[in-house]
Short mmCIF file of C-alpha atoms in Angstrom, two decimals:
data_model
loop_
_atom_site.label_atom_id
_atom_site.label_comp_id
_atom_site.label_asym_id
_atom_site.label_seq_id
_atom_site.Cartn_x
_atom_site.Cartn_y
_atom_site.Cartn_z
CA MET V 1 -23.37 -34.69 -9.03
CA GLU V 2 -26.61 -33.57 -7.51
CA ILE V 3 -27.44 -31.69 -4.31
CA VAL V 4 -30.79 -30.78 -2.80
CA LEU V 5 -31.27 -27.02 -2.98
CA ASN V 6 -34.20 -25.62 -1.01
CA GLY V 7 -35.89 -29.00 -1.21
CA ALA V 8 -35.40 -29.64 -4.94
CA PRO V 9 -32.72 -31.58 -6.83
CA HIS V 10 -30.03 -29.32 -8.26
CA PRO V 11 -27.18 -30.40 -10.56
CA LEU V 12 -23.70 -29.23 -9.63
CA ALA V 13 -20.19 -29.80 -10.93
CA ASP V 14 -17.95 -32.06 -8.85
CA GLY V 15 -15.78 -30.12 -6.44
CA GLU V 16 -17.91 -26.99 -6.51
CA ASN V 17 -17.92 -24.98 -3.31
CA LEU V 18 -20.66 -23.02 -1.61
CA GLN V 19 -19.35 -19.67 -2.84
CA GLN V 20 -19.52 -20.88 -6.43
CA LEU V 21 -23.10 -22.04 -5.91
CA ILE V 22 -24.13 -18.68 -4.45
CA THR V 23 -22.47 -16.88 -7.36
CA ALA V 24 -24.21 -19.14 -9.88
CA LEU V 25 -27.53 -18.35 -8.21
CA GLU V 26 -26.75 -14.64 -8.70
CA LEU V 27 -26.90 -14.08 -4.94
CA ALA V 28 -23.30 -12.98 -4.38
CA GLY V 29 -23.18 -9.79 -2.35
CA LYS V 30 -26.82 -10.07 -1.32
CA ALA V 31 -28.16 -10.63 2.20
CA VAL V 32 -28.52 -14.39 2.36
CA ALA V 33 -28.18 -17.06 5.01
CA VAL V 34 -27.03 -20.51 3.99
CA ALA V 35 -27.28 -23.84 5.77
CA VAL V 36 -25.78 -27.12 4.63
CA ASN V 37 -27.33 -30.22 6.14
CA ARG V 38 -29.13 -27.99 8.66
CA GLN V 39 -25.96 -26.26 9.87
CA VAL V 40 -25.54 -22.58 9.14
CA VAL V 41 -22.35 -21.83 7.23
CA PRO V 42 -20.93 -18.31 7.75
CA ALA V 43 -20.17 -16.44 4.53
CA SER V 44 -16.47 -16.37 5.40
CA LEU V 45 -16.41 -20.18 5.10
CA TRP V 46 -18.32 -20.51 1.82
CA PRO V 47 -15.17 -20.75 -0.34
CA LYS V 48 -13.84 -23.60 1.83
CA ARG V 49 -17.08 -25.58 1.99
CA ILE V 50 -16.90 -28.11 -0.85
CA LEU V 51 -20.32 -29.52 -1.57
CA GLN V 52 -20.87 -33.28 -1.63
CA PRO V 53 -23.50 -35.34 -3.46
CA GLN V 54 -26.87 -35.21 -1.71
CA ASP V 55 -25.89 -32.31 0.55
CA LYS V 56 -29.03 -30.44 1.56
CA VAL V 57 -28.49 -26.74 1.01
CA ASP V 58 -30.98 -24.16 2.19
CA VAL V 59 -30.58 -20.58 1.02
CA VAL V 60 -32.71 -17.89 2.62
CA ARG V 61 -32.70 -14.38 1.24
CA ALA V 62 -33.61 -11.41 3.43
CA ILE V 63 -36.09 -9.10 1.81
CA GLY V 64 -36.87 -5.75 3.34
CA GLY V 65 -40.20 -4.13 3.22
CA GLY V 66 -42.51 -1.94 5.13
#
């Protein structure tokens, strides 16, 4: 199946959840905010959020600086 990740098509295995996507993007354990179809999904719910074809996923990573 295919989702839209940060505005671009992204292939994904059927039944994959949000936690698996974040892990595959090598963002696990990092400060990120994730929204699916414009609704923020708390990190505690990522394992339960099964992605569907054409879901729009936005991942924002916090980067510190000074």
